[in-house]
XYZ file of C-alpha atoms in Angstrom:
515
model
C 0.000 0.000 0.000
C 3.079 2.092 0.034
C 4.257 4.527 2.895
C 2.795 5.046 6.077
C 1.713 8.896 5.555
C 4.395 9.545 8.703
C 7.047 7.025 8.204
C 10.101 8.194 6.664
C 11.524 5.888 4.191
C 13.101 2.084 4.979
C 16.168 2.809 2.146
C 17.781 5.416 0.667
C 15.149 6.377 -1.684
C 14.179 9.901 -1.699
C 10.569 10.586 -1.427
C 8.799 14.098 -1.776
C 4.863 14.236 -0.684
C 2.483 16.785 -1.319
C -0.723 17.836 0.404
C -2.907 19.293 -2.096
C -6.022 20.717 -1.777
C -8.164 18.434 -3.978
C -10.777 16.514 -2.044
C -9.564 13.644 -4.272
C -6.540 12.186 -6.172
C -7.302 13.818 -9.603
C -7.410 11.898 -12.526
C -4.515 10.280 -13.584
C -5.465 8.850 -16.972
C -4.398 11.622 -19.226
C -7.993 13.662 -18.754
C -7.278 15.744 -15.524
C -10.523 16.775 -13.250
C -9.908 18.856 -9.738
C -9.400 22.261 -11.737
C -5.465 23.288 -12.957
C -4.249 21.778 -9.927
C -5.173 18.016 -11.371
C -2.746 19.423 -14.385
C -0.117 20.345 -12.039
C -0.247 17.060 -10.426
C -1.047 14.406 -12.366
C -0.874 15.484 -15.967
C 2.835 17.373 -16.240
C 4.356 15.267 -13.913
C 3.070 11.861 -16.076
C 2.474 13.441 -19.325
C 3.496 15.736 -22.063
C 1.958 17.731 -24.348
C 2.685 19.069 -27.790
C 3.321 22.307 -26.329
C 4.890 22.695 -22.711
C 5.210 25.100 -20.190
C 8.502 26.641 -19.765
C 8.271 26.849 -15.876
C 12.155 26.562 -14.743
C 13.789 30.062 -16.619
C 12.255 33.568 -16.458
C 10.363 32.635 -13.009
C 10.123 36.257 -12.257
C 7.625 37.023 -14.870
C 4.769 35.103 -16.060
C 5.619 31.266 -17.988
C 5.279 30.872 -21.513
C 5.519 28.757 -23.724
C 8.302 25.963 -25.061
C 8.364 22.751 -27.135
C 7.132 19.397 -25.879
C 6.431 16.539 -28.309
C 6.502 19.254 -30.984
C 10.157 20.442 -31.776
C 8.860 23.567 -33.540
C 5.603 24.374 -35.091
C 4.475 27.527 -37.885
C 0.931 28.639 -39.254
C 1.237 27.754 -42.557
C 1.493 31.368 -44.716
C -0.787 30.461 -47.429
C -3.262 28.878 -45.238
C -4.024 30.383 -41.762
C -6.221 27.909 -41.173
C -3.400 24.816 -40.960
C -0.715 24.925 -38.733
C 2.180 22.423 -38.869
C 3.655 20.724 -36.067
C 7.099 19.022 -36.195
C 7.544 16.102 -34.009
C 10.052 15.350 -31.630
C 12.110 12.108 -32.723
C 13.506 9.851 -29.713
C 10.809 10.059 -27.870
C 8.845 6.688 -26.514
C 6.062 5.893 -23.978
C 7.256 4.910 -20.716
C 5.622 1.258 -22.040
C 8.069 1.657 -25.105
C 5.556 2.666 -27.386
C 7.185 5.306 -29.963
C 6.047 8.549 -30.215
C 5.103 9.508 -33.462
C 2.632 11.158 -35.965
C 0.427 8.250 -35.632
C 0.130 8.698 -31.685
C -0.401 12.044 -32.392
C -3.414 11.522 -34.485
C -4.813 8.739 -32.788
C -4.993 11.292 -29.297
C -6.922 13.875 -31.297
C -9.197 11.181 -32.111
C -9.454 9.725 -28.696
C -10.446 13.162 -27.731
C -12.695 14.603 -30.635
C -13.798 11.773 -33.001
C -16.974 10.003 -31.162
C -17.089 7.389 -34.146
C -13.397 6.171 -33.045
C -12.811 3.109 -30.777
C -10.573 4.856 -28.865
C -13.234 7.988 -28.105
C -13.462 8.438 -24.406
C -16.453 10.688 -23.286
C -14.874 11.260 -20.133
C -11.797 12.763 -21.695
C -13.776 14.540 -24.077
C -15.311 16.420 -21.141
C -11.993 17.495 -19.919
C -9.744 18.050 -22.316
C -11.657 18.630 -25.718
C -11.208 22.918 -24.508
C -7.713 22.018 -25.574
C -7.983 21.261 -29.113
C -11.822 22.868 -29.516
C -10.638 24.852 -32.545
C -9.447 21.938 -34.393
C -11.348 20.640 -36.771
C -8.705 17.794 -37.838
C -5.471 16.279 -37.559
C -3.487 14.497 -40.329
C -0.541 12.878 -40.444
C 2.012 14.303 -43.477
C 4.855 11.966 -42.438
C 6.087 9.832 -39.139
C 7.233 12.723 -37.386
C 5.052 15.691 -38.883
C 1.340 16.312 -38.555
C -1.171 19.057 -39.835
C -3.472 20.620 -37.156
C -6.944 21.922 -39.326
C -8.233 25.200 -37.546
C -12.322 25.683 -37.684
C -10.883 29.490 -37.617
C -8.022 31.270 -38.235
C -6.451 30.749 -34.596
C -3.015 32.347 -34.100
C -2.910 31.430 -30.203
C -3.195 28.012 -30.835
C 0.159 26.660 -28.991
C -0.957 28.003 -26.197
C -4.348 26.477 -26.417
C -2.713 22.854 -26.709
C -0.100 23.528 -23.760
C -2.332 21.116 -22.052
C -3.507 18.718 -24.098
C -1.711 15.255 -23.055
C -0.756 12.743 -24.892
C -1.477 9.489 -23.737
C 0.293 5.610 -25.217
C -1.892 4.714 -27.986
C -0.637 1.358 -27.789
C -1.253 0.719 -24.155
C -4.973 1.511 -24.495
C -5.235 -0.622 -27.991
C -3.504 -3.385 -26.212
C -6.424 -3.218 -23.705
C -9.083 -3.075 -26.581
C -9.815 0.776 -25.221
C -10.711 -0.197 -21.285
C -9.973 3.146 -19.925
C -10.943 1.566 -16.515
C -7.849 -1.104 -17.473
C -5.756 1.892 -18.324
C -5.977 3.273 -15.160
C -4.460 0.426 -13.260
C -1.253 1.486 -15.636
C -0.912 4.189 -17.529
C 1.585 5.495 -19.633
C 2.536 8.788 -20.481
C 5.794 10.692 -21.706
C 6.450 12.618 -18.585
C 9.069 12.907 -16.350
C 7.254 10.707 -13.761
C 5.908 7.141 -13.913
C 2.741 5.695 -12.265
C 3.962 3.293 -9.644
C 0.685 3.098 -7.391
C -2.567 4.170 -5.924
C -4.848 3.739 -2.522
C -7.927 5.635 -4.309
C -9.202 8.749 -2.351
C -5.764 8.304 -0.332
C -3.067 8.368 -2.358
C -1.082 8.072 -6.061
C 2.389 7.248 -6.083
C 4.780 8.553 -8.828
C 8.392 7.426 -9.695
C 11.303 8.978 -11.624
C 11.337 8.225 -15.150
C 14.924 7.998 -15.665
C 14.948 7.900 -19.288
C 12.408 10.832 -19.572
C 13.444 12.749 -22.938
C 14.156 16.053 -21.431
C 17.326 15.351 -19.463
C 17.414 18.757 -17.769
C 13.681 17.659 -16.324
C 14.746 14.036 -14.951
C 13.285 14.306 -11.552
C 16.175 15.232 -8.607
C 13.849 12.747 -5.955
C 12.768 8.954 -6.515
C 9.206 9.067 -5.795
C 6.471 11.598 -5.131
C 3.686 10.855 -3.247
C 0.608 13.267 -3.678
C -1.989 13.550 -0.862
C -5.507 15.084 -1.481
C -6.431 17.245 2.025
C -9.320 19.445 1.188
C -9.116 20.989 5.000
C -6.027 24.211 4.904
C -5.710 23.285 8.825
C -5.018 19.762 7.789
C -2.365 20.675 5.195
C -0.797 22.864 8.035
C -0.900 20.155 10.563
C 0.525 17.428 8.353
C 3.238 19.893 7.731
C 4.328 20.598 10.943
C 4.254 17.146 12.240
C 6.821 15.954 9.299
C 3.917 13.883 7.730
C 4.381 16.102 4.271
C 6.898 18.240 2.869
C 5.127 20.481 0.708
C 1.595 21.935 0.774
C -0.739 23.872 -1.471
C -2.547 27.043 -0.523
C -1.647 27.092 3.695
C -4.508 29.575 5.538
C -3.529 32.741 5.953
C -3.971 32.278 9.638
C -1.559 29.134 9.584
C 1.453 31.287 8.007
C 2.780 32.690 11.464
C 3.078 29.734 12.692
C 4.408 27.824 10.265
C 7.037 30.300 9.950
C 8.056 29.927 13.546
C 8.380 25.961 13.098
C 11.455 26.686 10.333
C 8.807 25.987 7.325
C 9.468 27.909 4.294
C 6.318 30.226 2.973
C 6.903 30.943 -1.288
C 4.617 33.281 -2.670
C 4.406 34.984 -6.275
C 2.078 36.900 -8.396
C 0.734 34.549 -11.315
C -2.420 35.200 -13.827
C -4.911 33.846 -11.888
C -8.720 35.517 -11.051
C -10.646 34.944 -8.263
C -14.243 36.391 -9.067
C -17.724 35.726 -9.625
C -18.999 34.706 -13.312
C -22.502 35.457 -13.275
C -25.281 34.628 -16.104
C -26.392 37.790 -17.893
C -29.271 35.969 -19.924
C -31.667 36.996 -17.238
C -32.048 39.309 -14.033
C -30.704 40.233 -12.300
C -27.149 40.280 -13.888
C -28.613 40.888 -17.570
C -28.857 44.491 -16.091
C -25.183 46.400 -16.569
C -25.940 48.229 -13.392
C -26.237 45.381 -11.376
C -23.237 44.325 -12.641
C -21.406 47.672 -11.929
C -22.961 47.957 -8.305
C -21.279 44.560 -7.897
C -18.057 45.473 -8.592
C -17.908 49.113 -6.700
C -18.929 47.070 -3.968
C -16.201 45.191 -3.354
C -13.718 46.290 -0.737
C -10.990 44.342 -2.589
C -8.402 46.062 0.023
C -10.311 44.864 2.876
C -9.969 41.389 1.353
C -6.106 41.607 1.076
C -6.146 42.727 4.894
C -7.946 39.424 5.640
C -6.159 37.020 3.451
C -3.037 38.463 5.159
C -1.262 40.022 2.148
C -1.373 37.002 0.347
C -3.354 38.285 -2.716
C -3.394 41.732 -4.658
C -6.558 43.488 -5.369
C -8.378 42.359 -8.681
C -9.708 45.038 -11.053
C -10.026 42.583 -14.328
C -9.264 39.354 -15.510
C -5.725 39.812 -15.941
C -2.991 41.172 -13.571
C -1.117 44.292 -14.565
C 2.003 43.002 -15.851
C 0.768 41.119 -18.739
C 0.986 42.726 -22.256
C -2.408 42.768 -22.830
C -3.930 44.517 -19.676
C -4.620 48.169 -21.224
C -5.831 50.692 -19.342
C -9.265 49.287 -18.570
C -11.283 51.750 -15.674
C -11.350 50.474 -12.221
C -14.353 49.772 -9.726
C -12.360 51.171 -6.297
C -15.307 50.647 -3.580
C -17.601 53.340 -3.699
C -20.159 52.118 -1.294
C -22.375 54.964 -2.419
C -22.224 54.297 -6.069
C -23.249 50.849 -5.401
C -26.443 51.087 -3.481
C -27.312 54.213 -6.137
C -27.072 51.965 -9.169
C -29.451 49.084 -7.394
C -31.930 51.551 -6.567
C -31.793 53.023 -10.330
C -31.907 48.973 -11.863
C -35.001 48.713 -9.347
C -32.789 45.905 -7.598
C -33.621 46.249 -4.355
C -33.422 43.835 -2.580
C -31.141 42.426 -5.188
C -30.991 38.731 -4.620
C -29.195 35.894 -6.167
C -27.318 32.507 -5.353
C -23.726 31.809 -6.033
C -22.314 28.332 -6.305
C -19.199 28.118 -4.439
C -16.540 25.304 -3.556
C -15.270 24.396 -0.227
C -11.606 23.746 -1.207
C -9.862 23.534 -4.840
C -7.580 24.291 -6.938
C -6.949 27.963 -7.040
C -9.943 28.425 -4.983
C -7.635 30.347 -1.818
C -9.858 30.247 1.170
C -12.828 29.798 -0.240
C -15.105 29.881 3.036
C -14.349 32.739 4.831
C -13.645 34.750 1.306
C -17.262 34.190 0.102
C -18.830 34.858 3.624
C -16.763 38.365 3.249
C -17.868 39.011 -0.372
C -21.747 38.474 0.761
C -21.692 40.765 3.355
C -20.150 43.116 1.287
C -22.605 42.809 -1.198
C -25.717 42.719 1.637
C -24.067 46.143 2.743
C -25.345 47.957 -0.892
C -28.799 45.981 -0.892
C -27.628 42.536 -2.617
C -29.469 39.658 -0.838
C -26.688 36.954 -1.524
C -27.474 32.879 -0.635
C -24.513 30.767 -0.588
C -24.607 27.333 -2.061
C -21.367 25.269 -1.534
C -20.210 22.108 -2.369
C -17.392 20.207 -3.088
C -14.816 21.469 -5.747
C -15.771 18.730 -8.784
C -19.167 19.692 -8.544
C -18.684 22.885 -9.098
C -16.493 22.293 -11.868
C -19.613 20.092 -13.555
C -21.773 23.186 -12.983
C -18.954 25.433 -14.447
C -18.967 22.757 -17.870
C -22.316 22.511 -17.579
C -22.876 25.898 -18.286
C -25.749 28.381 -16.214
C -28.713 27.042 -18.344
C -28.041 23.893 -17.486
C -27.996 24.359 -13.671
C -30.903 27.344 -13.495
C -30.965 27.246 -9.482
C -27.753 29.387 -9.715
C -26.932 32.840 -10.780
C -23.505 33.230 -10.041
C -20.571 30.968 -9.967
C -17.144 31.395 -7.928
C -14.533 29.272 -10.011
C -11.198 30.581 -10.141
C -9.639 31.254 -13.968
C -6.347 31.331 -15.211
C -5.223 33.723 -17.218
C -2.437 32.289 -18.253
C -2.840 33.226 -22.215
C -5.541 35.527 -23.452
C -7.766 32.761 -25.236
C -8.077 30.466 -22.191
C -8.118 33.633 -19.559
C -10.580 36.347 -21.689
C -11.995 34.794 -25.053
C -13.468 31.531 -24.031
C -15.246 33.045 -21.279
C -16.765 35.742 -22.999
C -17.061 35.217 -26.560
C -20.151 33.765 -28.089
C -18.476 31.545 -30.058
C -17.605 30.045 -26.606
C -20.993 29.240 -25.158
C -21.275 26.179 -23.524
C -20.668 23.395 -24.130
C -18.121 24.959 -27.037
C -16.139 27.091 -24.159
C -15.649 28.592 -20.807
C -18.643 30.861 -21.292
C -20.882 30.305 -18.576
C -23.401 33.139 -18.142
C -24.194 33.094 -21.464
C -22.208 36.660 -22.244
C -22.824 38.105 -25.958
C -21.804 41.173 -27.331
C -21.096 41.842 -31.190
C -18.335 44.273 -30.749
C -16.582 41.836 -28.225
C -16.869 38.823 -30.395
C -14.710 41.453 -33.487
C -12.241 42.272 -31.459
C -11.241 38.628 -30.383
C -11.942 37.244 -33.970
C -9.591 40.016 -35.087
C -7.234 38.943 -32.340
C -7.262 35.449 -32.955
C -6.655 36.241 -36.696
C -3.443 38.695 -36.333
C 0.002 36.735 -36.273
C 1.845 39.695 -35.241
C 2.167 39.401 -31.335
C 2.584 43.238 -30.972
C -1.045 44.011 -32.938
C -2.743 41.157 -31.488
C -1.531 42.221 -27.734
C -2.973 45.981 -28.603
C -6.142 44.463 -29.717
C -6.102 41.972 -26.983
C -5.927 44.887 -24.488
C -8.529 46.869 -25.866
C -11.187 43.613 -25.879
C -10.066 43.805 -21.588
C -10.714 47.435 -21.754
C -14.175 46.879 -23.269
C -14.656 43.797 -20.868
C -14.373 45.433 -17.977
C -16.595 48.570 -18.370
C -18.903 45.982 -19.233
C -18.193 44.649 -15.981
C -18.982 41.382 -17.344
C -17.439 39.612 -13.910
C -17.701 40.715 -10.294
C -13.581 40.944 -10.270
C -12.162 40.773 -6.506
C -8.642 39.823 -6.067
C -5.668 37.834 -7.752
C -4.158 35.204 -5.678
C -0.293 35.517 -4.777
C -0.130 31.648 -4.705
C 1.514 30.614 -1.662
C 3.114 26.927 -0.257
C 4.783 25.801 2.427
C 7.186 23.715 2.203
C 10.021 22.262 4.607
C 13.290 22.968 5.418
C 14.472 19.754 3.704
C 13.078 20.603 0.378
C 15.565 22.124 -2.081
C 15.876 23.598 -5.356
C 11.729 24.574 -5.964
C 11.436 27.486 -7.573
C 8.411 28.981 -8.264
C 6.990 30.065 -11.679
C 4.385 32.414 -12.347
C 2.555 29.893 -13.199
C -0.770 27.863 -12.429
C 1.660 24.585 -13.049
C 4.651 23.811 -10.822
C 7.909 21.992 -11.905
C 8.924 19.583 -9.146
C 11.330 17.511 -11.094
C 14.147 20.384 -9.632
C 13.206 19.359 -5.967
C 15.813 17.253 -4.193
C 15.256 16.259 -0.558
C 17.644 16.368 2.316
C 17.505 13.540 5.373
């Protein structure tokens, strides 16, 4: 069964285990669940994509891009609807499968083509966002495919950076039992599946021969822990039973500080904010929307979390390139109650669907309980409805029309590239279940400016464009925006060499451990 979760090792194999805050080990079969932390976890530590993260150099700004299984890749110039992707030779499937144009094509199909055998619904469901704008793959030779755009899509590496590849041949071998494929799967990453207790545990192990020498994990095994509860995190830190927690409470930090533990925070595109459905009242109403926003004390909410967020005024944090100068909702208590009374709002109620622990979700308890009696203080009449994180993730999928009991959702985005963090939650195009568009938002102007984006190939335009769609966003206050996260672990004195990216993902192949 693996470890005791407070023995120490019986060799000298060196073990690293995390406490995250899923309520559950995420999925491990190539189609993450639990939000971005399942992707941090279980899908770049086991898998690769075309496109990876480049989360070791530049940490002090936000991660781009780099190749994966892709060398290199180009938009073809006579047709921006095809983009070519070169294939990285070497590479083989930690079942000795090679990687090749054929794998390639037969993922996309696993994902997209429901007449396949190899179709999974399930991994439709969470990972089809990844390759939604692709209308087909081909293979032009054993190490180059064609990617077939639906539109002219000139962020399309970054959409992929997250779309895992998975052994064709393991899952053939086992006439395509996913269930089977979960009791070994195979990946490219720089870990290997070793073993799971389910809703306990999953144990990873190095993958020596991983392609990426620079990325060969520096510890043996990792062990990764879901602990929903922040106290519980804490505890297990301090009492040597972890090395390396998610999201500590704010409260916690003091004293973990005191016990020699090692608090890492950094700024990283992330939102924390409501989504709410504007295809009916009361959020269809701009001025409901606006009396939201100036009635957030997003200061106040800093001072809580104990400096370990920054105020949020939109869906991306100032330093990226495509910010702008949109206009900012400071609290204005007086504004707020004015613009209720002139939507005839009053009392303005609605329910928000919010998690009890997740990925990227901070503190989400005490952080909703703030925002509601923020709102109730300019004449919002706000019920909370929690519930664990995956279920609020179906909602999220699900779309609002789908689940009509709520009018608001709290589900934390990334922002990590302007399609993933802007366009496919706003654009029209992107309606469920196409996208990330939950409350149903539509506006004609919006949808030409990201259209326009996604069709300029010069970064410099397409940022300038980019930053006036944000501009128009925000007036539209099209989310109740509250704060950014600062994104901070804990980790122990005998954990070495993590350095952390501004990043949603983590690399923890760099982590060695001391005795």
């Amino acid at each position: 069964m693996g470890l005791a979760l407070g023995s120490a090792p019986g060799h000298a194999e060196s073990v690293l285990r995390v406490a995250m805050s899923a309520a559950d080990i995420p999925d491990w079969t190539g189609a993450p669940d639990q939000g971005y932390e399942g992707y941090r976890f279980v899908g770049f530590t086991l898998y690769d994509s075309l496109v990876n993260w480049e989360l070791q150099k530049n940490t002090d700004r936000a991660a781009d891009i780099r190749p994966g299984l892709a060398e290199s890749w180009a938009v073809d110039p006579n047709d921006h609807k095809k983009w070519i992707f070169k294939l990285r030779h070497g590479v083989k499937f930690q079942d000795g499968c090679d990687w090749n144009a054929d794998s390639a094509v037969w993922n996309f199909k696993r994902v997209m083509d429901s007449k396949s055998p190899q179709y999974n619904v399930r991994h439709h469901a969470m990972q089809s966002w990844t390759v939604t704008n692709i209308a087909s793959m081909e293979k032009i030779d054993d190490y180059t495919i064609a990617a077939h755009t639906k539109i002219e899509d000139s962020l399309l590496p970054y959409e992929i950076a997250g779309y895992f590849q998975i052994s064709n041949c393991a899952v053939s071998k086992l006439n395509n039992d996913y269930a089977a494929f979960a009791k070994h799967p195979y990946g490219t990453g720089p870990y290997k599946f070793d073993k799971v207790v389910p809703h306990e545990r999953l144990e990873l192990v190095k993958n020596a021969d991983y392609w990426d020498k620079a990325r060969v994990p520096k510890q043996d095994r990792l062990v990764l822990l879901p602990m929903p509860e922040a106290s519980t995190r804490a505890a297990a830190l301090l009492a040597g039973q972890v090395d390396f927690i998610e999201a500590p409470s704010p409260d916690t930090i003091p004293r973990l500080k005191e016990a020699g533990m090692i608090i890492i925070t950094a700024p990283y595109p992330h939102n924390w904010d409501y989504q709410v459905r504007v295809d009916r009242p009361p959020f269809n109403d701009i001025r409901v929307r606006q009396a939201a926003n100036y009635a957030i004390n997003r200061d106040d909410m800093v001072d809580m979390l104990q400096g370990v967020a920054t105020p949020g005024y939109g869906k991306f944090i100032e330093s990226q390139p495509y910010y702008g100068h949109p206009m900012k909702y400071t609290f204005d208590l007086a504004k707020a109650k004015a613009l209720l009374k002139a939507a005839g709002c009053v009392p303005c109620k609605f329910t928000v669907g919010i998690s009890t622990s997740g990925s990227g979700q901070m503190q989400p308890l005490p952080m909703n309980e703030l925002v509601k009696e923020q709102l109730e203080a300019a004449g919002f009449q706000v019920t909370l409805a929690p519930m664990d994180w995956n279920s609020l993730i179906d909602v999220f999928v699900g779309g609002a029309k789908k689940y009509p009991q709520y009018d608001a959702i709290n589900v934390s985005l990334s922002s990590i590239e302007p399609e993933q963090g802007m366009m496919k939650s706003s654009m029209t195009q992107y309606q469920p279940p196409n996208g990330e568009n939950w409350g149903y938002y539509s506006d004609p102007t919006l949808d030409a400016l990201g259209n326009q984006a996604l069709a300029t190939f010069d970064v410099a335009k397409r940022n300038e464009i980019l930053a006036k769609m944000h501009e128009t966003l925000v007036a539209q206050a099209q989310e109740i925006f509250i704060v950014h996260d600062l994104n901070p672990r804990a980790i122990s004195p005998k954990v070495h060499g993590f350095r952390q990216a501004e990043s949603w993902f983590q690399d923890l192949t760099t982590i060695s451990m001391s005795p």
